[in-house]
Amino acid sequence: MKQLRALAVAVALAIFLLTPLQPAHAQISPNAVWSCEFTNSPTDCGLSLQAAASTRATLVGPGRDGPTAVQLTTQPGDINIAGSGSNDRADLTLSPSSTYCNQGQDEWWAHSVMFPPGYVPPPVAAVWNWGAVFDFHNSAAGGGQPNFMVYATPTGLELHMAGGANTVNLPTDPGYYSIAIGPIVKNVWYDFVYHVKWSSGSDGLFQAWLNGQQVMNYSGPNLYVGQSCYLKIANYHTELGVPVSVVHSRVVMAHTQADVQIGSGGTPPPTVPVPNVVGQTQAAATSAITSAGLTRGTVTQQSSTTVASGSVISQSPAAGTSVAKGSAVNLVVSSGAPAPTPVAVPNVVGQTQASATSAITSAGLTAGAVTQQSSTTVASGSVISESPAAGTSVAKGSAVNLVVSSGAPPPTPVTVPNVVGETQASATSAISAAALTVGAVTQQSSTTVASGNVISESPAAGTSVASGAAVSLVVSSGAPAPGQVAVPNVVGQTQAAATSAISGAGFTVGAVAQESSTTVASGSVISQNPAAGADSASGSAVDLVVSTGGGASSGGGGILGGGGAFDSFTLAALLSSLIGGLWRARRIRNFQQCLHRIRLV
């Protein structure tokens, strides 16, 4: 239970088991606002008898400090229904009034109760709230719920206090506080004093003393929002099965502690002012409280944007309040600034980094770390994933980290295998096994490499290339036919150098055409026919296309250059053509003569 100070049972029994106390002397001050001592009837001082049967309430004597008291008795069959014929209960009530038990009022109350020798405790099976012998009852429609009360239960006497802004029904409900006083001792006076500030807010308080010893110290709400309460004496509940009788003597209300002191003639407990500890650290506040002769009560944590973490926001009772020495001072201590408002992380997967950043900041968050990662499924520059995940609740201003696609990963480098000398089929298999592809396959005659085997490869063996790259092959077509010669490669050479190479290989320069080119220097060969490497008859012609540079081609200039004059290249080409023509004519005549001889044979 919160904010309670238990009464030691041994001490209580030592007090209660004394011989019946003599009337106290001058303990009720004439300054008390209101006092009822039941000197004439049970309805003295404005009390009304709620029970329908007047025999339930009778005067007896002596009282606590006067000649008479009132004895309230319930009989078997009585239940909690007011004025219901034979089903009666013995209640004395003080009607609701603006003079007590209202929001903001600070009051001191006292009363004495005794259980006579014929008192019979109820069965153990009886419900917990069978008899409230003193009860401040909520004034809501239908009766409401109790605010504070003294209960006689099957196991003994208890003091209960219902706090909080909402009504409660059971001791197990939030805001309900109780303390066990101990087994009921017959034929002795129980002298209670209460200090209560009625409030539905945190400034409420309830303190209780029994026979001069404090038994409860509570601070917080004790009045339900928008409601007041009224006093009920002997508010019995439920069918008990046994007669129950309790004696009440004097009920007092005042505005100071001195005006309500009742007991065995002792002096009031000493009081001390509560020190101001607001703003101090919890340790410093505790030290100040104990130095003042008080004790530290409950410590409640509460967030604050103005009070540093660990320092006191508020105290109860308030600074300067006079309380009994040894009373508890409760503290509300700052736990620091409240946690930021939670924000849901937006879903930015698949968005561009710029769009994702905009969405994150619009949600009250910040863009955190951005990590690049390759992806074959997410476009370059778009978000692959985010952390925390979309939909997660995080503190406002938290960072959201992004993984952004850098596009498809580069192909894995592969080493080109050596396939020179292998058959084309074996070379193809080796290239595929290396995760490469076979590119262009060119046939070329060779007198050293068997037909169908690889003469050369490109890129060369051992070169690192991307996975899936093409490897081109030159495959032997076998030895050239008799009289066949491989045409030399003259592309890119000057026309003079090309002519020399062609003649040196046993060929003649055929037609020479001129063509403008922005990539091949003027006077150099752009292309040849037959192509380089092709097998051709020895002495056959190789035609050339020669660059004129970036200008227009010579067009129909004939054997003359563009300016109508012979240049050295044109003259060389003309001579080469004439010589080649004569050579070819001679070979044709030789062939015809040979053919003629064959026919004759």
XYZ file of C-alpha atoms in Angstrom, residues 32 40 62 77 122 184 196 227 259 267 291 294 296 300 303 323 355 364 393 429 435 437 448 534 545 561 564 575:
28
model
C -14.088 23.416 17.992
C -29.755 14.125 25.110
C -21.053 6.725 30.610
C -31.680 -9.921 8.734
C -19.071 -11.605 12.554
C -10.766 -5.862 18.386
C -8.068 15.759 5.983
C -18.706 15.667 -5.761
C -9.312 21.876 18.936
C -0.608 16.030 25.302
C 16.968 16.907 9.784
C 10.313 14.084 9.659
C 10.745 10.788 3.675
C 7.086 9.431 -7.405
C 8.896 13.864 -16.384
C 2.659 18.285 10.907
C 12.417 11.442 -52.729
C 9.667 14.653 -38.580
C 7.357 3.810 -34.165
C 34.124 -26.172 -74.911
C 32.152 -18.635 -68.475
C 31.449 -17.040 -75.190
C 51.835 -25.388 -89.825
C 42.432 -14.675 -97.783
C 40.753 2.160 -101.349
C 44.537 13.562 -109.803
C 44.391 16.996 -113.673
C 52.233 1.166 -113.827
